[in-house]
Coordinates of C-alpha atoms and ligand atoms in Angstrom, one line a residue:
M1 CA -31.1 25.4 8.1
K2 CA -27.3 26.1 6.6
S3 CA -25.6 22.8 5.3
I4 CA -22.9 21.8 7.1
K5 CA -19.5 22.6 5.3
V6 CA -17.1 20.0 3.9
G7 CA -12.9 21.0 3.1
L8 CA -11.3 17.7 0.9
L9 CA -7.6 16.9 1.6
G10 CA -7.1 14.6 -1.4
I11 CA -9.2 14.5 -4.6
G12 CA -7.5 11.0 -5.4
T13 CA -9.5 8.3 -6.7
V14 CA -11.3 8.4 -3.3
G15 CA -11.8 12.1 -3.3
L16 CA -13.3 12.4 -6.7
G17 CA -15.8 9.7 -5.8
T18 CA -16.7 11.4 -2.3
F19 CA -17.4 13.8 -4.2
N20 CA -19.8 12.5 -6.8
V21 CA -21.6 10.4 -4.7
L22 CA -22.4 13.4 -2.0
K23 CA -23.4 15.1 -5.3
R24 CA -25.3 12.9 -6.9
N25 CA -27.1 11.3 -3.6
Q26 CA -27.6 15.2 -2.5
E27 CA -31.2 15.0 -1.9
E28 CA -31.4 11.5 -0.4
I29 CA -28.4 12.1 1.8
K30 CA -29.9 15.8 3.0
R31 CA -32.8 13.8 4.0
R32 CA -31.2 11.3 6.5
A33 CA -29.0 14.2 8.2
G34 CA -31.5 16.7 8.5
R35 CA -29.1 19.1 6.9
G36 CA -27.4 20.0 3.5
I37 CA -23.5 18.4 2.9
E38 CA -21.8 20.6 0.9
I39 CA -18.1 20.5 -0.5
T40 CA -17.1 24.3 -0.7
M41 CA -13.5 23.7 -0.8
V42 CA -11.0 21.1 -1.9
A43 CA -7.2 21.4 -1.4
D44 CA -5.2 19.0 -3.7
L45 CA -1.6 20.2 -5.8
N46 CA -3.1 19.4 -9.4
T47 CA -5.3 22.7 -8.8
V48 CA -6.0 22.5 -12.8
R49 CA -7.2 18.7 -12.4
A50 CA -9.2 19.0 -9.4
K51 CA -11.1 22.5 -11.2
E52 CA -11.5 20.4 -13.6
L53 CA -13.3 17.4 -11.6
T54 CA -15.6 19.9 -9.5
G55 CA -16.9 21.6 -12.2
G56 CA -16.7 25.4 -10.0
T57 CA -18.8 24.3 -7.5
C58 CA -16.3 24.8 -4.8
E59 CA -12.7 26.6 -4.2
V60 CA -9.8 25.0 -5.3
V61 CA -6.4 25.8 -3.5
N62 CA -3.1 23.8 -3.3
D63 CA -2.5 24.4 0.3
A64 CA -4.6 21.9 2.4
N65 CA -3.7 25.0 5.9
M66 CA -6.4 27.3 3.9
V67 CA -8.9 24.5 4.3
I68 CA -8.2 23.9 8.2
N69 CA -7.5 27.5 8.5
N70 CA -11.1 28.4 6.9
P71 CA -13.5 29.4 9.8
D72 CA -16.0 28.3 8.0
I73 CA -15.2 24.6 7.5
D74 CA -17.2 22.6 9.7
I75 CA -15.6 19.1 8.9
V76 CA -12.0 18.0 7.0
I77 CA -12.4 14.8 5.1
E78 CA -8.4 13.8 4.5
L79 CA -8.1 11.9 2.1
I80 CA -4.1 12.5 1.5
G81 CA -2.9 8.8 3.4
G82 CA 0.4 8.0 5.4
Y83 CA 1.5 9.5 8.6
G84 CA 3.6 12.2 7.9
I85 CA 1.9 15.7 6.3
A86 CA -1.5 13.9 7.3
K87 CA -0.5 14.0 10.8
D88 CA 0.3 17.3 10.7
L89 CA -2.8 18.5 8.9
V90 CA -5.3 16.5 11.0
M91 CA -3.8 17.8 14.4
K92 CA -4.0 21.1 13.3
A93 CA -7.5 20.6 12.0
I94 CA -8.8 19.4 15.5
A95 CA -7.1 22.0 17.4
N96 CA -8.8 24.4 15.1
G97 CA -12.5 22.8 16.4
K98 CA -12.5 21.1 13.1
H99 CA -14.3 17.5 13.1
V100 CA -12.3 15.1 11.0
V101 CA -13.6 12.1 8.5
T102 CA -10.2 10.0 7.3
A103 CA -9.8 6.3 5.5
N104 CA -6.2 6.6 6.6
K105 CA -5.5 3.4 8.5
A106 CA -1.9 3.6 8.6
L107 CA -2.0 6.7 10.0
L108 CA -4.6 5.6 12.9
A109 CA -3.1 2.6 13.5
M110 CA 0.6 4.4 14.2
H111 CA -1.0 8.1 15.6
G112 CA -4.1 7.3 16.9
T113 CA -4.1 7.6 20.5
E114 CA -3.0 10.7 20.2
I115 CA -5.1 11.8 17.8
F116 CA -8.5 10.4 19.5
K117 CA -6.8 12.1 22.7
A118 CA -6.7 15.5 21.2
A119 CA -10.1 15.1 19.8
Q120 CA -11.9 14.2 22.8
E121 CA -10.6 17.5 24.3
K122 CA -11.4 19.8 22.1
G123 CA -14.9 17.9 21.6
V124 CA -14.7 17.0 17.6
M125 CA -14.9 13.6 16.1
V126 CA -12.5 11.8 14.2
A127 CA -13.9 9.3 12.0
F128 CA -13.0 6.7 10.2
E129 CA -15.4 4.0 8.9
A130 CA -13.8 4.0 5.6
A131 CA -10.1 3.1 7.1
V132 CA -11.1 -0.2 7.8
A133 CA -12.7 -2.8 4.8
G134 CA -13.6 0.0 2.7
G135 CA -17.2 0.4 1.7
I136 CA -18.3 -2.1 4.8
P137 CA -20.1 -0.6 7.7
I138 CA -18.0 -3.0 10.1
I139 CA -17.1 0.0 12.0
K140 CA -20.5 1.2 12.3
A141 CA -21.5 -2.7 13.4
L142 CA -18.7 -3.3 15.6
R143 CA -19.4 0.0 17.6
E144 CA -23.1 0.5 17.3
G145 CA -24.7 -2.5 16.1
L146 CA -22.8 -5.0 18.0
T147 CA -22.7 -2.6 21.8
A148 CA -24.4 -5.1 23.5
N149 CA -22.1 -8.1 22.9
R150 CA -18.8 -9.1 24.4
I151 CA -16.4 -9.4 21.3
Q152 CA -14.8 -12.6 21.6
W153 CA -12.5 -12.3 18.5
I154 CA -12.5 -10.8 14.9
A155 CA -11.2 -12.4 11.8
G156 CA -11.0 -10.7 8.6
I157 CA -10.0 -10.6 5.1
I158 CA -8.9 -7.0 4.9
N159 CA -7.1 -6.7 2.1
G160 CA -8.2 -7.0 -1.6
T161 CA -5.0 -7.0 -3.3
T162 CA -3.3 -10.3 -1.1
N163 CA -7.1 -11.5 -1.5
F164 CA -7.3 -11.5 -5.4
I165 CA -4.0 -13.1 -5.4
L166 CA -4.5 -16.1 -3.5
S167 CA -7.9 -16.3 -5.2
E168 CA -5.7 -16.3 -8.5
M169 CA -2.7 -18.6 -7.3
R170 CA -5.5 -20.8 -5.9
D171 CA -7.8 -21.1 -9.2
K172 CA -4.8 -21.3 -11.9
G173 CA -2.2 -23.2 -9.9
L174 CA 0.4 -20.5 -10.3
D175 CA 3.1 -18.9 -8.1
F176 CA 3.1 -16.2 -6.2
D177 CA 5.5 -13.6 -8.5
T178 CA 3.5 -14.5 -11.5
V179 CA 0.1 -13.9 -9.9
L180 CA 1.6 -10.6 -8.6
K181 CA 2.9 -9.3 -11.8
E182 CA -0.5 -10.1 -13.2
A183 CA -2.0 -8.3 -11.1
Q184 CA -0.1 -4.9 -11.0
R185 CA -1.1 -5.6 -15.0
L186 CA -4.5 -5.3 -14.0
G187 CA -4.1 -2.6 -11.4
Y188 CA -5.6 -4.7 -8.2
A189 CA -1.8 -4.4 -6.8
E190 CA -0.3 -0.9 -6.4
A191 CA 3.4 -0.3 -8.4
D192 CA 4.6 -0.8 -5.1
P193 CA 2.5 -3.4 -3.1
T194 CA 4.9 -3.9 -0.2
F195 CA 1.8 -2.5 2.3
D196 CA -0.4 -5.3 1.0
I197 CA 1.4 -8.2 0.0
E198 CA 3.5 -8.0 3.3
G199 CA -0.1 -7.6 5.9
V200 CA 1.2 -4.7 6.7
D201 CA -2.3 -3.0 5.2
A202 CA -4.2 -5.6 7.3
A203 CA -2.2 -5.5 9.9
H204 CA -3.1 -1.2 10.4
K205 CA -6.9 -2.3 10.1
A206 CA -7.0 -5.2 12.7
T207 CA -5.4 -3.0 14.8
I208 CA -7.6 -0.8 14.8
M209 CA -10.5 -3.1 15.1
S210 CA -8.9 -4.7 17.6
A211 CA -9.1 -1.2 19.9
I212 CA -12.6 -0.7 19.2
A213 CA -13.7 -4.7 20.1
F214 CA -11.9 -4.8 23.2
G215 CA -11.8 -1.4 24.3
I216 CA -8.1 -1.0 24.4
P217 CA -5.4 1.8 22.5
V218 CA -4.3 1.1 18.7
Q219 CA -0.7 -0.8 19.2
F220 CA 0.5 -1.6 15.8
D221 CA 3.5 -2.0 17.0
K222 CA 2.4 -5.0 19.2
A223 CA 0.8 -6.4 15.8
H224 CA 2.3 -9.7 14.3
V225 CA 2.7 -9.4 10.2
E226 CA 3.0 -11.7 8.4
G227 CA 2.3 -11.6 4.1
I228 CA 2.1 -13.7 1.5
T229 CA 4.9 -13.3 -0.3
K230 CA 6.6 -16.8 0.8
L231 CA 3.5 -18.6 0.4
Q232 CA 3.9 -21.8 -2.5
A233 CA 1.4 -22.9 -4.7
T234 CA 2.0 -26.4 -3.4
D235 CA 0.7 -25.5 -0.2
I236 CA -2.3 -24.5 -2.1
R237 CA -3.0 -27.1 -3.9
Y238 CA -2.6 -29.3 -0.7
A239 CA -4.6 -27.3 1.8
E240 CA -7.2 -27.6 -0.7
Q241 CA -7.0 -31.7 -1.2
L242 CA -7.4 -31.4 2.5
G243 CA -10.6 -29.5 2.3
Y244 CA -9.0 -26.1 3.6
R245 CA -8.4 -22.7 1.9
I246 CA -5.3 -20.1 2.5
K247 CA -6.8 -16.8 3.3
L248 CA -4.5 -13.9 4.7
L249 CA -6.4 -13.4 7.5
G250 CA -6.0 -10.2 9.9
I251 CA -7.2 -11.5 13.7
T252 CA -7.9 -10.6 17.2
R253 CA -9.3 -12.4 19.7
R254 CA -9.6 -12.3 23.8
T255 CA -7.7 -14.7 25.8
P256 CA -7.9 -14.8 29.5
K257 CA -4.0 -13.7 29.1
G258 CA -4.9 -10.7 27.0
I259 CA -5.8 -10.2 23.6
E260 CA -3.8 -11.6 20.3
L261 CA -3.6 -9.3 16.8
R262 CA -2.1 -11.0 14.3
V263 CA -2.4 -11.1 10.5
H264 CA -0.8 -14.0 8.6
P265 CA -1.6 -17.2 6.0
T266 CA -4.0 -19.1 7.9
L267 CA -5.4 -22.5 6.3
I268 CA -9.7 -22.0 6.9
P269 CA -12.3 -24.9 6.1
A270 CA -13.8 -24.5 2.6
K271 CA -16.8 -24.6 3.9
R272 CA -16.8 -22.0 5.7
L273 CA -18.9 -18.3 4.0
I274 CA -15.8 -16.8 4.6
A275 CA -13.4 -19.0 2.5
N276 CA -15.2 -18.4 -0.5
V277 CA -15.0 -15.2 -0.7
E278 CA -13.0 -14.2 -3.8
G279 CA -11.2 -11.8 -5.6
A280 CA -10.6 -8.2 -4.4
M281 CA -13.3 -8.5 -1.8
N282 CA -13.3 -8.0 2.0
A283 CA -15.2 -9.9 4.5
V284 CA -15.1 -9.8 8.6
L285 CA -16.1 -12.4 10.9
V286 CA -17.3 -10.9 14.2
Q287 CA -18.1 -13.6 17.1
G288 CA -19.7 -11.6 20.0
D289 CA -21.3 -13.9 23.0
A290 CA -24.8 -12.9 22.8
V291 CA -25.2 -12.4 19.2
G292 CA -22.9 -15.5 18.0
A293 CA -21.0 -15.1 14.5
T294 CA -22.0 -12.6 12.3
L295 CA -20.5 -12.2 9.2
Y296 CA -20.0 -8.3 6.9
Y297 CA -19.0 -8.8 3.4
G298 CA -18.3 -6.4 0.0
K299 CA -15.8 -4.3 -1.5
G300 CA -12.8 -3.2 0.7
A301 CA -11.5 -0.3 -1.9
G302 CA -12.3 1.8 -4.9
A303 CA -14.0 5.3 -5.1
E304 CA -17.3 4.4 -4.4
P305 CA -17.3 1.9 -1.8
T306 CA -14.7 3.6 -0.1
A307 CA -16.8 7.3 -0.8
S308 CA -20.1 5.4 0.5
A309 CA -18.0 4.8 4.1
V310 CA -16.8 8.5 4.5
I311 CA -20.1 10.4 3.4
A312 CA -21.3 7.8 6.4
D313 CA -19.0 9.4 8.7
L314 CA -20.4 13.2 7.1
V315 CA -24.0 12.3 7.6
D316 CA -23.1 10.9 11.7
I317 CA -21.3 14.3 12.1
T318 CA -23.5 16.4 10.3
R319 CA -26.6 14.6 12.8
L320 CA -24.2 15.7 15.9
A321 CA -24.7 19.4 14.4
T322 CA -28.4 18.7 15.1
A323 CA -28.4 16.4 18.7
D324 CA -31.3 17.5 19.8
P325 CA -34.5 14.7 20.1
E326 CA -35.6 14.9 17.2
H327 CA -32.4 14.6 15.4
R328 CA -31.1 12.0 16.9
V329 CA -30.4 9.0 14.4
P330 CA -33.8 8.6 13.4
H331 CA -35.7 5.5 13.4
L332 CA -36.3 4.5 10.1
A333 CA -32.5 6.2 9.2
F334 CA -34.8 9.1 7.7
Q335 CA -35.6 12.1 9.1
P336 CA -39.5 11.7 10.2
N337 CA -40.9 15.1 8.6
A338 CA -38.9 13.9 5.5
M339 CA -40.2 10.5 4.6
A340 CA -41.2 10.4 1.1
D341 CA -44.4 8.9 0.0
T342 CA -43.2 6.6 -2.8
P343 CA -45.4 3.3 -3.3
I344 CA -45.0 -0.2 -2.3
L345 CA -45.6 -2.1 -5.9
P346 CA -48.2 -5.2 -6.0
I347 CA -46.1 -8.3 -6.6
S348 CA -47.8 -8.0 -10.2
E349 CA -45.5 -5.4 -10.8
I350 CA -42.1 -6.6 -10.1
T351 CA -39.1 -7.7 -12.2
T352 CA -37.1 -10.6 -11.7
S353 CA -36.3 -14.0 -12.5
Y354 CA -38.3 -17.8 -12.5
Y355 CA -37.6 -21.0 -11.9
L356 CA -40.1 -22.7 -13.7
R357 CA -40.8 -26.9 -13.0
I358 CA -43.0 -27.7 -15.4
R359 CA -44.6 -31.9 -15.0
V360 CA -45.6 -33.0 -18.5
A361 CA -46.6 -36.1 -20.7
D362 CA -43.3 -37.2 -22.4
K363 CA -44.3 -36.6 -26.3
L364 CA -43.2 -35.1 -29.6
G365 CA -43.6 -31.3 -29.7
V366 CA -44.5 -30.9 -26.1
L367 CA -41.6 -29.3 -25.3
A368 CA -42.2 -26.8 -28.4
G369 CA -45.3 -26.0 -27.1
V370 CA -44.1 -24.6 -23.8
T371 CA -41.3 -22.1 -25.3
G372 CA -43.9 -21.2 -27.9
I373 CA -45.4 -19.6 -24.9
L374 CA -42.8 -18.3 -23.3
A375 CA -41.2 -16.8 -26.9
D376 CA -45.1 -15.0 -27.2
S377 CA -45.1 -13.5 -24.5
T378 CA -41.5 -12.1 -24.6
I379 CA -40.4 -14.3 -22.0
S380 CA -36.4 -15.3 -22.8
I381 CA -34.9 -18.6 -21.4
D382 CA -31.5 -18.4 -19.3
A383 CA -31.3 -22.4 -19.1
M384 CA -32.9 -25.6 -19.6
L385 CA -33.0 -29.0 -18.1
Q386 CA -34.9 -32.0 -19.6
K387 CA -35.3 -34.9 -17.7
E388 CA -35.5 -38.7 -18.4
P389 CA -38.7 -40.3 -17.9
A390 CA -38.3 -42.7 -14.6
E391 CA -38.3 -46.2 -15.9
G392 CA -41.8 -47.1 -16.9
E393 CA -42.9 -43.6 -16.6
T394 CA -44.8 -41.7 -19.3
Q395 CA -44.5 -38.5 -17.6
T396 CA -41.0 -36.2 -17.0
D397 CA -39.8 -32.7 -15.6
I398 CA -38.7 -29.8 -17.9
I399 CA -36.7 -27.2 -15.4
M400 CA -36.3 -23.7 -17.2
L401 CA -34.6 -20.5 -15.7
T402 CA -35.9 -17.7 -17.4
H403 CA -33.9 -14.1 -17.9
Q404 CA -35.8 -11.2 -16.2
T405 CA -39.2 -10.6 -16.7
Q406 CA -42.4 -8.5 -14.9
E407 CA -44.4 -11.2 -12.3
K408 CA -48.0 -10.7 -14.2
N409 CA -46.3 -11.6 -17.5
V410 CA -44.9 -14.7 -15.8
E411 CA -47.9 -15.4 -14.4
A412 CA -50.2 -15.1 -17.6
A413 CA -47.9 -17.5 -19.5
I414 CA -48.2 -20.3 -16.5
A415 CA -51.7 -20.0 -17.1
K416 CA -51.6 -20.9 -20.5
I417 CA -48.6 -23.5 -20.1
E418 CA -51.2 -25.2 -17.6
A419 CA -53.7 -25.2 -20.2
L420 CA -51.6 -27.2 -22.7
P421 CA -53.2 -30.9 -23.1
T422 CA -49.5 -32.2 -22.1
V423 CA -49.1 -30.3 -19.1
V424 CA -50.0 -31.9 -16.3
G425 CA -51.2 -30.2 -12.8
K426 CA -49.6 -27.1 -11.8
V427 CA -46.4 -25.5 -13.0
T428 CA -44.0 -24.7 -10.0
R429 CA -42.5 -21.1 -10.1
I430 CA -40.2 -19.9 -7.8
R431 CA -38.3 -16.5 -8.4
L432 CA -34.8 -15.9 -8.7
E433 CA -32.2 -13.1 -8.2
E434 CA -29.0 -12.9 -9.4
L435 CA -28.1 -10.9 -6.6
S436 CA -25.4 -9.5 -8.5
Ligands
HSE1 N1 -4.5 -1.7 0.0 C1 -5.9 -2.2 0.1 C2 -6.8 -3.6 -0.6 C3 -7.1 -1.1 -0.1 O1 -5.7 -3.9 -1.6 O2 -7.3 -4.1 0.1 C4 -7.3 0.1 1.0 O3 -7.2 -0.4 2.2

């Protein structure tokens, strides 16, 4: 079947990420979508750079209208940003019968109602997973995974820049201005960070989630928007002494009187999972009446995390084009006729790290015996703890964390350790994953 042809408007950070991920994972994406997905046209003002980046694999033009007027293009990806030119192009693309994928939260929060109406009338999709919390599939979760629920509230850390600044203020006890300068120097904050630090970016995202959660139009003009510029390091310290952390939250909540939609610095109990979302990471906590609380965590920005969301939208739209019973969202995500026969490994072949607890007689040389076996088995020790024998006891525990190794290697080493005369009983072995 002929592949879906995509036109990309803007090959900046996310555009390039999308181009690269689509190329790198094209076979796997095709197996999921049921058809190939190809970027065949790129519009960018800097055509020289765009040509270099795309390496002659697609047509590069400097006029986005050439993409949206090209009858061969099925889907337009809008990555220009803002709501001036971008709005014009999106509306024209819809009028031309093209599906649109966009990461543009500002555009949707401001003009979503008009855009979605036009798309509905024209029978095309406007997909925007990348517009909220970057790589986290929160739109999919709200729209599909939680579809059984009456959503009660959503609270999200949905701006990485401000979360990074707040984390640094708390960790280092520094004030806002100092951390902002550092964040700009490190590239975490834009040269003009106004939208981020004043809460506007978070409010755009909260507005979109609010519409999806509660079935209301997007109404950014009704959102309460307060940023972190006035936050004092002293308050972060006091909050901490009281067992709280301060986060910039985007909150939307259903109440008997109406919907709350607000962004502001918020104290949250330090023991909540979401309070421990640090640095530039994002997290969204959703409370549904059936499911209870669910938490979604990940990178809210960056080339490939955002590309991950953009491409998910491309795949969704591609599946529409093949929407017969055989081409609905497949039960196991992949098309039934595209299942691979890659084998599942036996446990002995897996590679991971290990926690080992070894009960030993408290005698000279016992540790050397154990570490000698591990060294001979090329198992590297990451950390070690030797407990003092309890009063009146002659035995003690040695606890070791290993670096990654194959399971069969560890099993063989354990058998040797257990055979040492100074080792008592069985070695306790627990697998350890850094998940980093
Ligand atoms: N500027 C945003 C942030 C990323 O800091 O999270 C794009 O929405």
